[in-house]
Amino acid sequence: MPLIVLEGIDGCGKTTQAELLVATLAESGKNARRLREPGGTVLGERLRSLLLDPATTACPTAELFTYLAARAQLVDEILRPALARGEWLVLDRFWYSTVAYQGYGLGLDPTAVTAACRLAVGGLKPDAALWLDVPVAVAAARRATGRTAVDRIEARGDAYQEKVRSGYAALAAAGDLTRIDAEVPVNELQAVIQRAVLAG
Ligand code: Z5A
């Protein structure tokens, strides 16, 4: 199961769990690493800076295509070659984020967004896609303890995060994501994720 995706609203604990999962996989002898979206390539990291900069203005459609450009490059330059070499990749966000944030969050047609995502990933399918679900207030409290600067997406506030969360719920209901209750301590969540990955 070499391509594992962790998803969820900002502050749900994805990054913490992605790092723990990579460490566990590495301990068991796998060549594993974490990658994040947007990012992971020179193009992707530059686009990430623009996308998260509060000074950037981008209409929903421009924002959509910028995330897709970063993703298409990551798939072509990093993901496919690494998977072909047998590496295990833990991906902090993938196309599900675009459907949730730009589709459900910004009001773009989720069906059209999903079709655009398919084009960007060129048929690449994860072996496991886990949605770490927490209430918006819990995620906000977790973010508040860990960070200082608020980026352009976080600045949209709780109402936006609720729409994003409803997008993840729709993806889970459609069978695209596996929901995991993430309102539990780090070590408990780590055990649940490990079981889900190893069971796959
Ligand atoms: N975005 C988009 O709009 N469309 C797209 O297609 C894509 C992305 C791909 C990327 O930001 C932004 O891009 C993101 C969506 C948008 N929106 N924002 N903002 P990012 O990658 O910089 O940040 P993030 O994805 O939002 O993640 P984050 O803020 O780094 O949070 P996280 O990874 O979910 O959580 P964490 O860093 O692991 O944990 C947050 C804090 O909670 C930290 O202090 C931890 O110690 C603590 N924590 C973690 N787990 C727990 C548990 N279980 N209990 C208690 N406390 C915990």
Coordinates of C-alpha atoms and ligand atoms in Angstrom, one line a residue:
M1 CA 0.0 0.0 0.0
P2 CA 2.5 2.7 -1.1
L3 CA 0.3 5.9 -1.5
I4 CA -1.5 7.0 1.6
V5 CA -3.4 10.2 1.9
L6 CA -4.4 12.1 5.0
E7 CA -7.1 14.7 4.7
G8 CA -9.0 17.1 7.0
I9 CA -9.7 20.7 7.9
D10 CA -6.8 22.9 9.0
G11 CA -5.5 21.8 12.4
C12 CA -7.1 18.4 12.5
G13 CA -3.7 16.8 13.2
K14 CA -2.7 15.5 9.7
T15 CA 0.8 16.7 9.7
T16 CA 1.5 15.2 13.2
Q17 CA 0.0 11.9 12.1
A18 CA 1.8 11.9 8.7
E19 CA 5.1 12.3 10.4
L20 CA 4.3 9.5 12.9
L21 CA 3.2 7.2 10.1
V22 CA 6.4 7.8 8.1
A23 CA 8.4 7.0 11.2
T24 CA 6.5 3.7 11.8
L25 CA 6.9 2.7 8.2
A26 CA 10.6 3.5 8.2
E27 CA 11.0 1.4 11.4
S28 CA 9.5 -1.5 9.6
G29 CA 12.0 -1.2 6.9
K30 CA 10.0 0.7 4.3
N31 CA 11.4 3.5 2.3
A32 CA 8.8 6.1 3.3
R33 CA 8.5 9.8 3.2
R34 CA 5.9 12.6 3.7
L35 CA 5.0 15.0 1.0
R36 CA 2.6 18.0 1.3
E37 CA 0.2 19.7 -1.0
P38 CA 0.5 22.2 -2.3
G39 CA 4.3 21.8 -2.6
G40 CA 6.9 19.2 -3.0
T41 CA 8.4 20.6 -6.2
V42 CA 10.0 23.9 -7.0
L43 CA 6.9 25.0 -8.9
G44 CA 4.6 23.6 -6.2
E45 CA 6.4 25.4 -3.4
R46 CA 6.3 28.7 -5.3
L47 CA 2.6 28.3 -6.0
R48 CA 2.1 27.4 -2.3
S49 CA 3.6 30.7 -1.2
L50 CA 1.3 32.6 -3.5
L51 CA -1.8 30.6 -2.5
L52 CA -1.3 31.0 1.2
D53 CA -0.1 34.7 1.2
P54 CA -2.8 36.9 2.6
A55 CA -1.7 39.6 0.1
T56 CA -2.6 37.4 -2.9
T57 CA -5.9 38.0 -4.6
A58 CA -7.3 35.1 -6.6
C59 CA -10.9 34.4 -7.7
P60 CA -12.2 30.9 -6.9
T61 CA -11.5 29.6 -10.4
A62 CA -8.0 31.0 -10.4
E63 CA -7.4 29.5 -7.0
L64 CA -8.7 26.1 -8.2
F65 CA -6.4 26.0 -11.2
T66 CA -3.4 27.1 -9.2
Y67 CA -3.8 24.1 -6.8
L68 CA -4.3 21.9 -9.8
A69 CA -1.1 23.1 -11.4
A70 CA 0.9 22.4 -8.2
R71 CA -0.7 18.9 -8.0
A72 CA -0.1 18.0 -11.7
Q73 CA 3.6 18.8 -11.3
L74 CA 3.9 16.8 -8.0
V75 CA 2.3 13.8 -9.6
D76 CA 4.5 13.9 -12.7
E77 CA 7.8 14.9 -11.1
I78 CA 7.7 13.1 -7.7
L79 CA 4.8 10.8 -7.0
R80 CA 4.8 8.5 -10.1
P81 CA 8.6 8.1 -10.2
A82 CA 8.8 7.4 -6.4
L83 CA 6.0 4.9 -6.6
A84 CA 7.6 3.2 -9.5
R85 CA 10.8 2.8 -7.3
G86 CA 8.7 1.1 -4.6
E87 CA 8.7 4.0 -2.1
W88 CA 5.9 4.5 0.4
L89 CA 4.5 8.0 0.2
V90 CA 2.4 9.6 2.9
L91 CA 0.6 12.6 1.3
D92 CA -0.6 15.5 3.5
R93 CA -3.6 16.4 1.3
F94 CA -4.5 15.4 -2.3
W95 CA -7.4 16.1 -4.7
Y96 CA -10.0 15.6 -1.9
S97 CA -8.8 19.0 -0.5
T98 CA -9.7 20.7 -3.7
V99 CA -13.2 19.3 -3.8
A100 CA -13.7 20.3 -0.2
Y101 CA -12.0 23.7 -0.1
Q102 CA -12.6 25.1 -3.6
G103 CA -15.8 23.1 -4.4
Y104 CA -17.8 23.0 -1.2
G105 CA -15.9 25.8 0.5
L106 CA -15.9 28.4 -2.3
G107 CA -19.0 27.3 -4.1
L108 CA -17.5 25.9 -7.3
D109 CA -19.5 22.9 -8.7
P110 CA -18.1 19.8 -6.9
T111 CA -18.7 17.6 -10.0
A112 CA -16.8 20.0 -12.3
V113 CA -14.0 20.3 -9.6
T114 CA -13.7 16.5 -9.4
A115 CA -13.4 16.2 -13.1
A116 CA -10.7 18.9 -13.2
C117 CA -8.9 17.0 -10.4
R118 CA -9.0 13.8 -12.4
L119 CA -7.2 15.5 -15.2
A120 CA -4.6 16.9 -12.9
V121 CA -3.8 13.5 -11.3
G122 CA -4.0 11.5 -14.5
G123 CA -5.7 8.5 -13.0
L124 CA -3.3 8.1 -10.0
K125 CA -5.3 6.5 -7.1
P126 CA -4.2 6.3 -3.5
D127 CA -4.2 3.0 -1.7
A128 CA -5.7 4.6 1.3
A129 CA -7.4 8.0 1.8
L130 CA -8.2 8.8 5.4
W131 CA -10.3 11.8 6.6
L132 CA -9.2 12.9 10.1
D133 CA -12.5 14.4 11.2
V134 CA -12.7 16.9 14.1
P135 CA -15.3 19.6 14.8
V136 CA -14.2 23.0 13.6
A137 CA -13.9 24.4 17.1
V138 CA -11.5 21.6 18.1
A139 CA -9.3 22.2 15.0
A140 CA -9.3 25.9 15.8
A141 CA -8.2 25.3 19.4
R142 CA -5.4 22.9 18.2
R143 CA -4.2 25.5 15.7
A144 CA -4.2 28.2 18.3
T145 CA -1.7 26.2 20.5
G146 CA 0.6 25.4 17.6
R147 CA 1.0 28.5 15.5
T148 CA 1.3 32.2 15.2
A149 CA 0.6 33.5 11.6
V150 CA -2.8 33.0 10.0
D151 CA -2.6 32.2 6.3
R152 CA -4.9 33.3 3.5
I153 CA -7.2 30.2 3.7
E154 CA -7.4 30.1 7.5
A155 CA -8.4 33.8 7.5
R156 CA -11.7 32.7 5.9
G157 CA -12.9 31.7 9.4
D158 CA -15.1 29.1 10.9
A159 CA -18.1 29.3 8.5
Y160 CA -15.8 28.4 5.7
Q161 CA -14.2 25.5 7.6
E162 CA -17.8 24.2 8.3
K163 CA -18.4 24.1 4.5
V164 CA -15.1 22.4 3.9
R165 CA -16.0 19.8 6.6
S166 CA -19.3 19.2 4.9
G167 CA -17.4 18.6 1.7
Y168 CA -15.3 15.9 3.4
A169 CA -18.5 14.4 4.7
A170 CA -19.9 14.2 1.2
L171 CA -16.7 12.6 -0.1
A172 CA -16.8 10.0 2.7
A173 CA -20.5 9.3 2.0
A174 CA -19.6 8.7 -1.6
G175 CA -16.9 6.2 -0.6
D176 CA -14.0 8.3 -1.7
L177 CA -12.6 8.8 1.8
T178 CA -12.6 6.7 5.0
R179 CA -13.7 8.8 8.0
I180 CA -11.7 8.5 11.2
D181 CA -12.7 10.1 14.4
A182 CA -9.7 12.4 15.1
E183 CA -11.0 14.0 18.3
V184 CA -8.8 11.7 20.4
P185 CA -5.2 11.9 21.8
V186 CA -2.3 11.7 19.3
N187 CA -1.2 8.2 20.3
E188 CA -4.8 6.8 20.1
L189 CA -5.2 8.3 16.6
Q190 CA -1.8 7.0 15.6
A191 CA -2.9 3.4 16.5
V192 CA -6.2 3.7 14.5
I193 CA -4.4 5.1 11.4
Q194 CA -1.8 2.3 11.6
R195 CA -4.5 -0.3 11.7
A196 CA -6.3 1.3 8.8
V197 CA -3.2 1.4 6.7
L198 CA -2.0 -2.1 7.5
A199 CA -5.5 -3.5 7.0
G200 CA -5.6 -2.1 3.5
Ligands
Z5A1 N1 -5.7 23.8 0.2 C1 -6.8 24.1 -0.6 O1 -7.5 25.0 -0.3 N2 -7.0 23.3 -1.7 C2 -6.2 22.3 -2.0 O2 -6.4 21.6 -3.0 C3 -5.1 22.0 -1.1 C4 -4.9 22.8 0.0 C5 -4.2 20.8 -1.5 C6 -2.5 24.2 3.2 O3 -2.0 24.6 4.4 C7 -3.7 25.0 2.9 O4 -4.1 24.8 1.5 C8 -4.9 24.5 3.7 C9 -5.9 24.0 2.7 C10 -5.5 24.6 1.4 N3 -5.5 25.5 4.4 N4 -5.0 26.2 5.2 N5 -4.8 27.0 6.0 P1 -1.0 23.9 5.3 O5 -0.6 22.6 4.6 O6 0.0 24.8 5.7 O7 -1.8 23.6 6.6 P2 -2.9 22.6 6.9 O8 -3.1 21.6 5.9 O9 -4.1 23.5 7.2 O10 -2.4 21.9 8.2 P3 -2.0 22.5 9.6 O11 -2.5 23.8 10.0 O12 -0.5 22.4 9.6 O13 -2.6 21.5 10.5 P4 -2.7 19.9 10.6 O14 -1.6 19.4 9.7 O15 -4.1 19.5 10.3 O16 -2.4 19.6 12.1 P5 -1.0 19.5 12.9 O17 0.0 20.6 12.4 O18 -0.6 18.1 12.9 O19 -1.6 19.8 14.3 C11 -2.0 21.1 14.7 C12 -1.8 21.4 16.2 O20 -2.6 20.4 16.9 C13 -0.4 21.2 16.7 O21 -0.1 22.0 17.7 C14 -0.4 19.7 17.2 O22 0.6 19.5 18.2 C15 -1.8 19.6 17.7 N6 -2.4 18.3 17.6 C16 -2.2 17.4 16.6 N7 -2.9 16.2 16.8 C17 -3.5 16.4 18.0 C18 -4.4 15.6 18.8 N8 -4.8 14.4 18.4 N9 -4.9 16.1 20.0 C19 -4.5 17.3 20.4 N10 -3.7 18.2 19.7 C20 -3.2 17.7 18.5

